[in-house]
C-alpha cells in the first residue's frame, strides 16, 4: 500500500513538473528573426574575383576584413602602415549571371583596417538567390586584390525550430530523470558518465565553443601538443592552425566571441566556409610553461578528428568531448575506489558550471579529475583492512605529481594522506612516501619553479596583470617584503575579499560564469541541494572529529593558497582604503570542495538527523536532482541568450 502511494506521488509530481516546464517553454518562446552570417574568405594568392554560393536570400549588412594585402599591389597613397591609409577606401562589387547586383565603396574604421565587428548596411537590401553562384571583386584605390574577407548578414528563419529541438531534448531528459530515478541511483557510475556526455552535447547546442574562460589559450596549447605528437612542428618551432574556420574563430573576427545562441547555430551549420586549408596561417601555437601532458585528452581528440579529415567543427568538438570523457571516466573510477563518497563526487561533477567547464579544452578538467582521484585513493586506503603497501604509495605519489605541477596551489591536497590512520603505515611505505614527496617537490620546481620564485620575489610576475592595470598611475604591487611589514593590513585584505566575494565565487563555481541572471528560486534550489549532499553524502565513512577538522584545514589552506596567488599576480595596493584580491574565479575552488562534504558531514551523535537522511535517502536522490537542476539551468541560459 505504501509503495503504491509513493509511486502515485512520484507520478503526480513528475507530471506537475513536466507540465510546468512545458508551460514555461510555450510562454517563453522566441519571436521574429535573427541575422544569419555567411563569410566569404579571400586569399592573397587567389584571382581578381572570389566565387561563392549564396546562403542568404536577403543581405542587410556587410562587414569586411583585410588580409595581408600585397604591398606591391598598393598605389603610392597606400604605402606605409595601415594607419597612414585611413583616407583610402575599398570598392566592393558583387556580380551574378545577370550582371552587377551590388556596388559600393567602404571606408575603413578609425583603427585603419576593416573588421567583421564593424557591419555596414548597404544603401538598399541586396537580394540573392539561395544556392546560386556569385562573384566578388574588390579594389583598393584602384588596385584589384582578393586579400579581403567579406561577411554578409541577412534575415534568416525564426530560431523557433532550434528552440523546439533543444526544449524537446530537455523535456526528454526530465522525463527519464523523473520516471526512472531508481535505475540512476542503483547505477551511479554509469549514470554519471552518460549524463556528463549528454549534458556536454546539450551545452554545445546552446553555446558555441570558446565561451569558457581562457579556452582559446587552452585550445592553442592542446593544438601544440597534438602537433608535437604527430610531427607537425615546423621550422619556427610552432604548430600552425591550418583550418580556416578555426583561424577565423581564434582571431575573433566573427561574433563567436559573444554569448549568442545564433552564433552556435552558425557554427554548427556553417558547411560552405571554414574548411579551407590555409598555406600561410596567421595563427600558430607554441610551447607553454604549463606541463603539456594535462592537455593530452583533448589532443587525442584533435588528432583523431584530423586523421578522419572531419570538418573544422568536428575536429573542435571531438577534442572537447575526449576531454569531457576523460573527466567522466576518472570521476567514475574515483567513485569505484571509494563507494562511500560516490554521491559526493557525482554531485560535485554535476554542478552546472562544472559540466560547462569540462565541455571545453580547459586544463581545469585535468585538475578536477585528479583532485577527486587523489582524495578517493586516500579514503580507499583508509577504509580497507590491509596496511599501506609501496604500490599504494606509488599510486598516490603518481597522481599527486601529475596534478600539482599543473597548478601548484593544490599542493595542500597532499595533506589528505593524513586521513589514513597511523596504524595503517609501516616503515617501508613511509620511506617511499618521503621519496615521493621529494620527487613531487622536484617536479614542481622543474615545471613551475621560476614562476614560484617570481611570485615570492618580484612584482612583475604576470605580463597580463601589468597590462590589466598599467594605466593606473603610481601603482604598487604586493610583495613578500610588503606583507612582512604590513601583516595586519594584508589580513584585512583577505577578510574583506572573503566577505565581499564569497557569495559570487560560490555561485560561479556551482552555476558557471554565464548564469548571472538565474532566477532566485533556481539558485536557492541548487544551494539547498548542495547542502543536503554535503551534510549526508560522506556519513557512511564514520569520520572522527579529527578527520573532519583535518578536511576543513586542507580546504582552508588550499583556499588561502589561491588567495595568495592572486594577491601577488593580479592585485595592487590602492592609494587609500583597504583593497581586495582581484582575478579569482569560483572554478579554482571546486577541486577542494569535496573536502567540505567530509568536514561538514553529520557526526555520529546526530542520530535523528542521520535517521531522517536515511529515510529520505538524501545522498542517493541528489544524483537525479542535479540532473533536473542542469536541465533548468540549461533552459534559462538558452532563454537569456535568446533574450526571452
Coordinates of C-alpha atoms in Angstrom, one line a residue:
X1 CA 0.0 0.0 0.0
X2 CA 2.8 2.4 1.0
X3 CA 4.7 1.5 -2.2
X4 CA 1.7 2.3 -4.4
X5 CA 1.2 5.6 -2.6
X6 CA 4.8 6.5 -3.2
X7 CA 4.5 5.6 -6.9
X8 CA 1.4 7.7 -7.2
X9 CA 3.0 10.7 -5.5
X10 CA 6.0 10.3 -7.8
X11 CA 3.8 10.2 -10.9
X12 CA 1.8 13.2 -9.8
X13 CA 5.0 15.2 -9.0
X14 CA 6.6 14.2 -12.3
X15 CA 3.5 15.2 -14.3
X16 CA 3.3 18.5 -12.4
X17 CA 7.0 19.4 -13.1
X18 CA 6.7 18.4 -16.8
X19 CA 3.5 20.4 -17.2
X20 CA 5.2 23.5 -15.6
X21 CA 8.3 23.1 -17.7
X22 CA 6.2 22.7 -20.9
X23 CA 4.1 25.8 -20.0
X24 CA 7.2 27.8 -19.3
X25 CA 8.7 26.8 -22.7
X26 CA 5.4 27.7 -24.5
X27 CA 5.0 31.1 -22.8
X28 CA 8.7 32.0 -23.2
X29 CA 9.1 31.2 -26.9
X30 CA 11.2 33.2 -29.4
X31 CA 9.6 35.6 -31.9
X32 CA 10.8 37.3 -35.0
X33 CA 14.0 36.6 -36.9
X34 CA 17.7 37.0 -36.3
X35 CA 20.7 37.8 -38.5
X36 CA 22.4 34.9 -40.2
X37 CA 26.1 35.2 -41.3
X38 CA 27.9 34.0 -44.4
X39 CA 31.6 34.5 -44.6
X40 CA 33.3 34.8 -48.0
X41 CA 37.0 34.2 -47.4
X42 CA 39.6 35.8 -49.6
X43 CA 43.2 34.9 -50.3
X44 CA 46.2 36.9 -51.4
X45 CA 47.0 34.1 -53.8
X46 CA 43.6 34.0 -55.5
X47 CA 42.4 35.5 -58.8
X48 CA 40.9 39.0 -59.1
X49 CA 37.5 37.7 -58.1
X50 CA 36.1 35.4 -55.4
X51 CA 33.3 32.9 -56.2
X52 CA 30.8 31.9 -53.6
X53 CA 27.4 30.2 -53.4
X54 CA 24.7 32.2 -51.6
X55 CA 23.4 31.0 -48.3
X56 CA 21.2 34.1 -47.8
X57 CA 18.4 35.4 -49.9
X58 CA 18.5 39.0 -48.4
X59 CA 21.6 40.8 -47.3
X60 CA 21.0 43.7 -44.9
X61 CA 24.6 44.2 -43.6
X62 CA 28.1 43.7 -44.8
X63 CA 31.5 43.6 -43.0
X64 CA 35.0 43.4 -44.4
X65 CA 38.4 42.4 -43.1
X66 CA 41.8 43.0 -44.8
X67 CA 44.1 40.0 -45.0
X68 CA 47.8 40.7 -45.8
X69 CA 47.3 42.8 -48.9
X70 CA 50.5 42.6 -51.0
X71 CA 52.4 45.8 -50.7
X72 CA 53.2 45.9 -54.5
X73 CA 49.5 45.9 -55.3
X74 CA 49.0 49.2 -53.5
X75 CA 49.5 52.5 -55.1
X76 CA 51.7 55.3 -53.7
X77 CA 48.9 56.6 -51.4
X78 CA 48.6 53.2 -49.7
X79 CA 52.3 52.7 -49.0
X80 CA 53.4 52.6 -45.4
X81 CA 51.5 51.4 -42.4
X82 CA 47.7 50.9 -42.4
X83 CA 47.5 53.8 -40.1
X84 CA 48.6 56.0 -43.0
X85 CA 45.9 54.7 -45.3
X86 CA 42.8 55.7 -43.3
X87 CA 41.6 58.0 -46.0
X88 CA 41.6 55.2 -48.6
X89 CA 38.6 53.1 -49.5
X90 CA 37.7 49.6 -50.7
X91 CA 35.3 49.2 -53.7
X92 CA 33.2 46.1 -53.4
X93 CA 31.3 44.7 -56.5
X94 CA 29.1 41.6 -56.4
X95 CA 28.0 40.2 -59.7
X96 CA 25.8 37.3 -60.8
X97 CA 24.7 35.7 -64.0
X98 CA 22.5 38.8 -64.8
X99 CA 25.3 41.3 -64.3
X100 CA 26.2 43.6 -61.4
X101 CA 23.9 43.3 -58.4
X102 CA 25.8 45.5 -55.9
X103 CA 28.5 48.1 -56.0
X104 CA 29.5 50.3 -53.0
X105 CA 32.6 52.0 -51.6
X106 CA 33.6 51.4 -48.0
X107 CA 35.9 53.5 -45.8
X108 CA 38.0 51.8 -43.1
X109 CA 37.4 52.1 -39.4
X110 CA 39.3 54.6 -37.2
X111 CA 41.8 51.9 -36.5
X112 CA 42.9 51.9 -40.1
X113 CA 41.5 48.5 -41.1
X114 CA 38.3 46.7 -41.6
X115 CA 36.9 44.2 -39.1
X116 CA 33.9 41.9 -39.1
X117 CA 32.8 43.6 -35.9
X118 CA 32.0 46.8 -37.9
X119 CA 29.0 45.9 -40.0
X120 CA 27.9 48.4 -42.7
X121 CA 24.4 48.4 -44.1
X122 CA 24.2 48.6 -47.9
X123 CA 22.3 51.5 -49.4
X124 CA 19.5 49.1 -50.3
X125 CA 19.0 45.5 -49.2
X126 CA 20.7 43.1 -51.6
X127 CA 18.6 40.2 -53.0
X128 CA 20.4 37.0 -53.7
X129 CA 19.1 33.6 -54.9
X130 CA 19.9 30.9 -52.4
X131 CA 22.4 28.4 -53.8
X132 CA 23.3 30.4 -56.8
X133 CA 26.9 31.3 -57.6
X134 CA 28.1 34.9 -57.4
X135 CA 31.4 36.7 -57.8
X136 CA 33.0 39.3 -55.6
X137 CA 35.6 41.8 -56.8
X138 CA 37.4 44.2 -54.5
X139 CA 39.6 47.2 -55.3
X140 CA 41.8 49.3 -53.0
X141 CA 42.4 52.7 -54.6
X142 CA 42.1 51.1 -58.0
X143 CA 44.4 48.1 -57.3
X144 CA 42.5 44.9 -57.6
X145 CA 43.1 42.4 -54.8
X146 CA 41.3 39.4 -53.3
X147 CA 43.0 39.8 -50.0
X148 CA 39.8 40.8 -48.3
X149 CA 37.3 38.6 -46.4
X150 CA 33.6 39.6 -46.5
X151 CA 30.9 38.7 -44.1
X152 CA 27.3 39.0 -45.3
X153 CA 24.5 39.3 -42.8
X154 CA 20.8 38.8 -43.7
X155 CA 17.4 37.8 -42.3
X156 CA 17.2 34.1 -41.6
X157 CA 14.3 32.0 -40.4
X158 CA 13.0 32.2 -36.9
X159 CA 15.0 30.4 -34.2
X160 CA 11.8 28.6 -33.3
X161 CA 12.8 25.2 -34.8
X162 CA 16.1 25.3 -32.9
X163 CA 14.3 26.3 -29.7
X164 CA 11.8 23.4 -30.1
X165 CA 14.7 20.9 -30.7
X166 CA 16.5 22.0 -27.5
X167 CA 13.4 22.2 -25.4
X168 CA 12.4 18.7 -26.6
X169 CA 15.8 17.3 -25.6
X170 CA 15.5 18.9 -22.2
X171 CA 12.0 17.5 -21.7
X172 CA 13.2 14.0 -22.6
X173 CA 15.9 14.4 -20.1
X174 CA 13.4 15.4 -17.4
X175 CA 11.1 12.5 -18.3
X176 CA 13.9 10.0 -17.9
X177 CA 15.1 11.5 -14.6
X178 CA 11.6 11.8 -13.0
X179 CA 10.3 8.4 -14.1
X180 CA 13.4 6.3 -13.6
X181 CA 15.3 7.7 -10.7
X182 CA 15.8 4.2 -9.1
X183 CA 17.8 3.0 -12.0
X184 CA 20.0 6.1 -11.9
X185 CA 20.6 5.6 -8.1
X186 CA 21.4 1.9 -8.5
X187 CA 24.0 2.6 -11.3
X188 CA 25.6 5.9 -10.2
X189 CA 28.9 5.5 -12.1
X190 CA 27.2 4.7 -15.4
X191 CA 24.6 7.4 -14.8
X192 CA 27.4 10.0 -14.2
X193 CA 29.3 9.1 -17.4
X194 CA 26.2 9.1 -19.6
X195 CA 24.8 12.2 -18.0
X196 CA 28.0 14.2 -18.5
X197 CA 28.2 13.3 -22.2
X198 CA 24.5 14.1 -22.8
X199 CA 24.8 17.4 -20.9
X200 CA 28.0 18.1 -22.8
X201 CA 26.1 17.8 -26.1
X202 CA 23.3 20.0 -24.9
X203 CA 25.7 22.6 -23.8
X204 CA 27.4 22.6 -27.2
X205 CA 24.0 23.0 -28.9
X206 CA 23.4 26.2 -26.7
X207 CA 26.9 27.7 -26.5
X208 CA 29.4 28.0 -29.3
X209 CA 33.0 26.9 -28.5
X210 CA 35.5 29.3 -26.8
X211 CA 32.9 30.7 -24.4
X212 CA 34.7 29.1 -21.4
X213 CA 37.2 31.4 -19.8
X214 CA 40.7 31.2 -21.5
X215 CA 39.5 28.3 -23.7
X216 CA 41.2 29.8 -26.8
X217 CA 44.6 29.7 -24.9
X218 CA 43.9 26.1 -23.8
X219 CA 42.9 25.1 -27.4
X220 CA 46.2 26.5 -28.7
X221 CA 48.2 24.6 -26.1
X222 CA 46.2 21.5 -27.0
X223 CA 46.9 22.0 -30.7
X224 CA 50.6 22.4 -30.0
X225 CA 50.7 19.1 -28.1
X226 CA 48.7 17.3 -30.9
X227 CA 51.2 18.8 -33.4
X228 CA 54.2 17.6 -31.5
X229 CA 52.7 14.1 -31.2
X230 CA 52.0 14.0 -35.0
X231 CA 55.2 15.7 -36.0
X232 CA 53.6 18.9 -37.3
X233 CA 56.0 21.3 -35.5
X234 CA 57.5 23.5 -38.2
X235 CA 60.9 25.2 -38.6
X236 CA 59.8 28.1 -36.5
X237 CA 59.1 25.7 -33.6
X238 CA 55.4 26.4 -33.8
X239 CA 52.3 24.4 -34.8
X240 CA 50.3 26.4 -37.3
X241 CA 46.5 26.2 -37.4
X242 CA 45.5 25.4 -41.0
X243 CA 41.7 25.1 -40.9
X244 CA 40.3 28.4 -42.0
X245 CA 37.3 28.1 -39.8
X246 CA 39.4 27.6 -36.7
X247 CA 41.6 30.5 -37.7
X248 CA 38.5 32.8 -38.0
X249 CA 37.2 31.8 -34.6
X250 CA 40.6 32.2 -32.9
X251 CA 41.1 35.6 -34.4
X252 CA 37.7 36.7 -33.1
X253 CA 36.8 38.2 -36.5
X254 CA 33.3 36.9 -36.2
X255 CA 30.7 37.4 -33.4
X256 CA 31.7 33.9 -32.0
X257 CA 33.3 35.6 -29.0
X258 CA 29.9 36.8 -27.7
X259 CA 27.3 34.8 -25.9
X260 CA 24.6 34.4 -28.5
X261 CA 22.7 31.3 -29.4
X262 CA 22.7 32.4 -33.1
X263 CA 26.5 32.1 -33.1
X264 CA 26.1 28.4 -32.2
X265 CA 23.6 27.8 -35.0
X266 CA 26.0 29.5 -37.4
X267 CA 28.9 27.4 -36.1
X268 CA 27.0 24.1 -36.4
X269 CA 25.5 24.8 -39.8
X270 CA 28.5 26.5 -41.5
X271 CA 29.3 23.9 -44.2
X272 CA 30.2 26.3 -47.0
X273 CA 33.1 28.2 -45.4
X274 CA 35.7 27.5 -42.8
X275 CA 37.1 24.2 -44.1
X276 CA 39.7 25.6 -46.5
X277 CA 43.3 24.6 -45.8
X278 CA 45.4 27.7 -45.3
X279 CA 49.0 27.7 -46.6
X280 CA 50.0 30.9 -44.8
X281 CA 48.2 30.7 -41.4
X282 CA 48.2 33.8 -39.3
X283 CA 47.6 31.7 -36.1
X284 CA 50.1 29.3 -34.6
X285 CA 50.6 27.6 -31.2
X286 CA 53.8 27.3 -29.3
X287 CA 55.2 25.8 -26.1
X288 CA 53.9 26.9 -22.7
X289 CA 55.3 26.9 -19.2
X290 CA 52.3 24.7 -18.1
X291 CA 53.1 20.9 -18.3
X292 CA 51.8 19.8 -21.7
X293 CA 50.6 16.4 -20.5
X294 CA 47.5 18.0 -18.9
X295 CA 46.2 18.7 -22.5
X296 CA 46.6 15.0 -23.6
X297 CA 42.9 14.0 -23.5
X298 CA 41.9 16.9 -25.8
X299 CA 44.9 16.4 -28.0
X300 CA 43.9 12.8 -28.7
X301 CA 40.5 14.1 -29.9
X302 CA 42.1 16.7 -32.2
X303 CA 44.5 14.1 -33.6
X304 CA 41.6 11.7 -34.3
X305 CA 39.5 14.4 -35.9
X306 CA 42.3 15.5 -38.2
X307 CA 43.1 11.9 -39.1
X308 CA 39.4 11.3 -40.1
X309 CA 39.5 14.6 -42.1
X310 CA 36.5 15.9 -40.3
X311 CA 35.2 19.5 -40.9
X312 CA 36.7 22.0 -38.5
X313 CA 33.5 21.8 -36.4
X314 CA 34.0 18.1 -35.9
X315 CA 37.7 18.5 -35.1
X316 CA 37.0 21.2 -32.5
X317 CA 34.1 19.3 -30.8
X318 CA 35.8 15.9 -30.8
X319 CA 38.7 17.4 -28.8
X320 CA 36.3 18.9 -26.4
X321 CA 34.4 15.6 -25.9
X322 CA 37.5 13.5 -25.4
X323 CA 38.4 15.9 -22.7
X324 CA 35.0 15.6 -21.1
X325 CA 35.1 11.7 -21.5
X326 CA 38.4 11.7 -19.6
X327 CA 36.9 13.7 -16.8
X328 CA 33.8 11.4 -16.7
X329 CA 35.9 8.2 -16.6
X330 CA 38.3 9.4 -13.9
X331 CA 35.3 10.5 -11.9
X332 CA 33.7 7.1 -12.2
X333 CA 37.0 5.5 -11.2
X334 CA 37.1 7.7 -8.1
X335 CA 33.6 6.6 -7.2
X336 CA 34.5 3.0 -7.6
X337 CA 37.6 3.3 -5.4
X338 CA 35.5 4.8 -2.5
X339 CA 31.8 4.0 -2.9
X340 CA 31.1 5.7 0.4
X341 CA 31.6 9.1 -1.2
X342 CA 30.4 8.2 -4.7
X343 CA 27.4 10.5 -4.5
X344 CA 29.6 13.3 -3.1
X345 CA 31.8 13.1 -6.2
X346 CA 29.0 12.6 -8.6
X347 CA 27.1 15.6 -7.2
X348 CA 30.1 17.9 -7.4
X349 CA 30.8 16.7 -11.0
X350 CA 27.2 17.6 -11.9
X351 CA 27.4 21.2 -10.8
X352 CA 26.0 23.0 -13.9
X353 CA 29.1 25.3 -14.0
X354 CA 31.4 22.3 -13.8
X355 CA 29.6 20.5 -16.6
X356 CA 30.0 23.5 -18.8
X357 CA 33.7 23.9 -17.8
X358 CA 34.5 20.3 -18.6
X359 CA 32.9 20.6 -22.0
X360 CA 35.9 22.6 -23.1
X361 CA 39.7 22.4 -23.6
X362 CA 40.4 23.9 -20.2
X363 CA 43.2 22.2 -18.1
X364 CA 40.8 22.5 -15.1
X365 CA 39.4 19.2 -16.4
X366 CA 42.7 17.6 -15.5
X367 CA 42.9 19.3 -12.2
X368 CA 39.4 18.4 -11.1
X369 CA 39.7 14.7 -12.2
X370 CA 43.0 14.1 -10.5
X371 CA 42.0 16.0 -7.3
X372 CA 38.9 13.8 -7.0
X373 CA 41.0 10.7 -7.7
X374 CA 43.7 11.6 -5.1
X375 CA 41.1 12.1 -2.4
X376 CA 39.3 8.8 -3.3
X377 CA 42.7 7.0 -3.2
X378 CA 43.3 8.4 0.3
X379 CA 39.9 7.3 1.6
X380 CA 40.1 3.9 -0.2
X381 CA 43.4 3.2 1.7
X382 CA 41.7 4.5 4.9
X383 CA 38.7 2.2 4.7
X384 CA 40.3 -1.1 3.7
X385 CA 41.7 -3.5 6.3
X386 CA 45.2 -4.0 4.7
X387 CA 48.1 -1.9 5.6
X388 CA 49.7 0.5 3.2
X389 CA 52.0 -1.0 0.6
X390 CA 54.7 0.5 -1.6
X391 CA 52.3 0.2 -4.6
X392 CA 49.7 2.2 -2.8
X393 CA 52.1 5.0 -2.0
X394 CA 53.3 4.8 -5.6
X395 CA 49.8 5.3 -6.9
X396 CA 49.2 8.3 -4.5
X397 CA 52.5 9.8 -5.5
X398 CA 51.9 9.4 -9.2
X399 CA 48.5 11.1 -9.1
X400 CA 49.9 13.9 -6.9
X401 CA 53.0 14.5 -9.1
X402 CA 50.7 14.6 -12.2
X403 CA 48.4 17.1 -10.5
X404 CA 50.4 19.7 -8.6
X405 CA 52.9 20.9 -11.3
X406 CA 49.9 21.9 -13.4
X407 CA 48.5 24.2 -10.7
X408 CA 50.8 24.2 -7.7
X409 CA 48.2 25.9 -5.4
X410 CA 46.7 22.4 -5.0
X411 CA 49.8 21.2 -3.1
X412 CA 47.9 21.2 0.2
X413 CA 45.7 18.4 -1.2
X414 CA 48.7 16.2 -0.3
X415 CA 47.7 16.5 3.3
X416 CA 44.9 14.1 2.5
X417 CA 47.3 11.3 3.3
X418 CA 46.8 12.1 7.0
X419 CA 43.2 10.9 6.6
X420 CA 44.9 7.4 6.5
X421 CA 45.2 6.2 10.1
X422 CA 48.7 5.9 11.6
X423 CA 48.3 2.1 12.3
X424 CA 48.0 1.5 8.5
X425 CA 51.6 2.6 7.9
X426 CA 54.8 0.6 8.2
X427 CA 58.4 1.6 7.8
X428 CA 59.0 0.9 4.1
X429 CA 55.9 2.8 2.8
X430 CA 56.8 5.8 4.9
X431 CA 60.3 5.9 3.4
X432 CA 58.8 5.6 -0.1
X433 CA 56.2 8.3 0.7
X434 CA 59.0 10.7 1.7
X435 CA 60.8 9.9 -1.5
X436 CA 57.6 10.5 -3.5
X437 CA 57.2 13.9 -1.7
X438 CA 60.8 14.8 -2.6
X439 CA 60.1 13.9 -6.3
X440 CA 56.9 16.0 -6.2
X441 CA 58.9 19.0 -5.0
X442 CA 61.5 18.4 -7.7
X443 CA 58.7 18.2 -10.3
X444 CA 57.0 21.4 -9.1
X445 CA 60.4 23.3 -9.1
X446 CA 61.2 21.9 -12.6
X447 CA 58.0 22.9 -14.2
X448 CA 57.0 26.0 -12.2
X449 CA 60.0 26.9 -10.1
X450 CA 60.7 30.2 -11.9
X451 CA 57.0 31.2 -11.6
X452 CA 57.0 30.4 -7.8
X453 CA 60.2 32.5 -7.3
X454 CA 58.6 35.3 -9.2
X455 CA 55.5 35.2 -7.0
X456 CA 57.6 35.5 -3.9
X457 CA 60.3 37.9 -5.0
X458 CA 59.0 40.4 -7.6
X459 CA 56.1 42.5 -8.6
X460 CA 56.4 41.8 -12.4
X461 CA 55.3 38.2 -12.3
X462 CA 52.5 38.3 -14.8
X463 CA 52.6 40.3 -18.0
X464 CA 48.8 40.1 -18.4
X465 CA 48.4 41.6 -14.9
X466 CA 50.7 44.5 -15.8
X467 CA 48.7 45.2 -19.0
X468 CA 45.5 45.0 -17.0
X469 CA 46.3 47.8 -14.6
X470 CA 49.2 49.6 -16.2
X471 CA 47.1 52.7 -16.8
X472 CA 46.8 53.3 -13.0
X473 CA 49.4 56.0 -12.0
X474 CA 51.7 55.3 -9.1
X475 CA 50.8 51.6 -8.9
X476 CA 52.3 49.4 -6.3
X477 CA 52.1 45.6 -6.1
X478 CA 52.1 43.2 -3.2
X479 CA 55.4 41.6 -2.4
X480 CA 56.7 39.3 0.4
X481 CA 58.6 42.3 1.8
X482 CA 55.4 44.4 1.9
X483 CA 53.4 41.6 3.6
X484 CA 56.1 41.2 6.3
X485 CA 56.0 44.9 7.1
X486 CA 52.1 45.2 6.9
X487 CA 50.7 41.9 8.1
X488 CA 47.6 43.4 9.7
X489 CA 46.7 45.3 6.5
X490 CA 47.1 42.2 4.4
X491 CA 45.0 40.2 6.8
X492 CA 42.2 42.8 6.4
X493 CA 42.5 42.5 2.6
X494 CA 41.9 38.7 2.9
X495 CA 38.9 39.3 5.2
X496 CA 37.4 41.9 3.0
X497 CA 37.8 39.7 0.0
X498 CA 36.2 36.8 1.7
X499 CA 33.3 39.0 2.9
X500 CA 32.6 40.6 -0.4
X501 CA 33.4 37.9 -2.9
X502 CA 32.5 34.5 -1.3
X503 CA 28.9 34.5 -2.5
X504 CA 29.8 35.3 -6.1
X505 CA 32.7 32.9 -6.1
X506 CA 30.4 30.1 -4.8
X507 CA 27.7 31.0 -7.3
X508 CA 30.1 30.9 -10.2
X509 CA 31.6 27.6 -9.0
X510 CA 28.2 26.0 -9.0
X511 CA 26.4 27.6 -11.9
X512 CA 29.2 29.0 -14.1
X513 CA 30.1 32.5 -15.0
X514 CA 27.3 32.8 -17.7
X515 CA 24.5 32.1 -15.3
X516 CA 24.4 35.6 -13.6
X517 CA 20.7 36.1 -14.4
X518 CA 19.5 32.9 -12.9
X519 CA 16.0 33.0 -11.2
X520 CA 16.4 33.3 -7.5
X521 CA 14.4 30.1 -6.9
X522 CA 16.7 28.0 -9.2
X523 CA 19.8 29.3 -7.3
X524 CA 18.2 28.6 -3.9
X525 CA 17.2 25.1 -5.0
X526 CA 20.8 24.5 -6.1
X527 CA 22.2 25.7 -2.8
X528 CA 19.8 23.6 -0.8
X529 CA 20.7 20.5 -2.9
X530 CA 24.4 21.1 -2.2
X531 CA 23.8 21.5 1.5
X532 CA 21.8 18.2 1.6
X533 CA 24.5 16.5 -0.4
X534 CA 27.5 17.7 1.7
X535 CA 25.8 17.1 5.0
X536 CA 24.9 13.5 4.2
X537 CA 27.0 12.1 1.4
X538 CA 30.0 11.1 3.5
X539 CA 28.2 9.9 6.6
X540 CA 28.9 6.2 5.8
X541 CA 32.6 6.9 6.3
X542 CA 32.0 7.4 10.0
X543 CA 34.7 10.1 10.2
X544 CA 36.1 11.1 13.5
X545 CA 36.2 14.6 14.7
X546 CA 39.9 15.0 13.9
X547 CA 39.3 13.8 10.3
X548 CA 36.6 16.4 9.8
X549 CA 38.8 19.1 11.2
X550 CA 41.7 18.0 9.0
X551 CA 39.4 18.1 5.9
X552 CA 38.4 21.6 6.8
X553 CA 42.0 22.7 7.4
X554 CA 43.0 21.3 4.0
X555 CA 40.2 23.2 2.3
X556 CA 41.1 26.5 4.1
X557 CA 44.8 26.1 3.3
X558 CA 44.1 25.4 -0.3
X559 CA 41.8 28.4 -0.4
X560 CA 44.4 30.6 1.2
X561 CA 46.9 29.4 -1.4
X562 CA 44.5 30.6 -4.2
X563 CA 44.0 33.9 -2.4
X564 CA 47.8 34.4 -2.1
X565 CA 48.4 33.5 -5.7
X566 CA 46.0 36.2 -6.9
X567 CA 47.2 38.6 -4.3
X568 CA 50.7 38.5 -5.9
X569 CA 49.7 38.1 -9.6
X570 CA 46.6 40.3 -10.1
X571 CA 46.1 42.6 -7.2
X572 CA 47.5 46.1 -6.4
X573 CA 47.8 48.2 -3.4
X574 CA 45.2 51.1 -3.5
X575 CA 46.3 54.6 -2.6
X576 CA 43.5 54.8 0.1
X577 CA 41.4 52.3 2.0
X578 CA 41.6 48.5 2.1
X579 CA 42.0 46.7 -1.2
X580 CA 40.6 43.4 -2.3
X581 CA 42.2 40.4 -4.2
X582 CA 41.3 40.6 -7.9
X583 CA 41.0 38.0 -10.6
X584 CA 39.7 35.0 -8.7
X585 CA 37.0 32.7 -10.1
X586 CA 34.9 30.1 -8.4
X587 CA 36.2 27.2 -10.6
X588 CA 39.6 27.4 -8.8
X589 CA 38.0 26.2 -5.5
X590 CA 36.0 23.2 -6.9
X591 CA 38.8 20.7 -6.6
X592 CA 38.8 21.5 -2.9
X593 CA 35.0 21.4 -2.4
X594 CA 34.5 17.7 -1.7
X595 CA 36.6 18.3 1.5
X596 CA 33.7 20.4 2.7
X597 CA 31.5 17.3 2.4
X598 CA 33.9 15.5 4.6
X599 CA 34.2 18.3 7.2
X600 CA 30.5 19.1 7.5
X601 CA 29.0 15.6 7.3
X602 CA 26.7 14.7 10.0
X603 CA 28.5 13.3 13.1
X604 CA 27.6 10.0 14.8
X605 CA 25.8 11.7 17.6
X606 CA 23.3 13.4 15.2
X607 CA 21.3 10.2 15.3
X608 CA 17.9 11.8 14.5
X609 CA 19.3 13.7 11.5
X610 CA 21.0 10.6 10.3
X611 CA 17.8 8.6 10.6
X612 CA 15.9 11.3 8.7
X613 CA 18.6 11.4 6.0
X614 CA 18.4 7.6 5.6
X615 CA 14.6 7.7 5.4
X616 CA 14.6 10.4 2.7
X617 CA 17.6 8.8 1.0
X618 CA 19.2 12.2 0.7
X619 CA 22.6 11.2 -0.7
X620 CA 21.1 8.9 -3.4
X621 CA 18.4 11.3 -4.7
X622 CA 20.9 14.1 -5.2
X623 CA 22.1 12.4 -8.5
X624 CA 18.7 12.7 -10.3
X625 CA 18.1 16.0 -8.6
X626 CA 21.3 17.5 -10.0
X627 CA 20.2 16.4 -13.5
X628 CA 16.9 18.3 -13.0
X629 CA 19.0 21.3 -11.9
X630 CA 21.1 21.0 -15.0
X631 CA 18.0 20.9 -17.2
X632 CA 16.6 24.0 -15.6
X633 CA 19.9 26.0 -15.8
X634 CA 20.3 25.0 -19.5
X635 CA 16.8 26.2 -20.3
X636 CA 17.2 29.5 -18.5
X637 CA 20.7 30.0 -20.1
X638 CA 19.2 29.4 -23.5
X639 CA 16.3 31.8 -22.7
X640 CA 18.7 34.5 -21.6
X641 CA 20.8 34.2 -24.8
X642 CA 17.6 34.5 -26.9
X643 CA 16.6 37.4 -24.6
X644 CA 13.2 35.8 -23.9

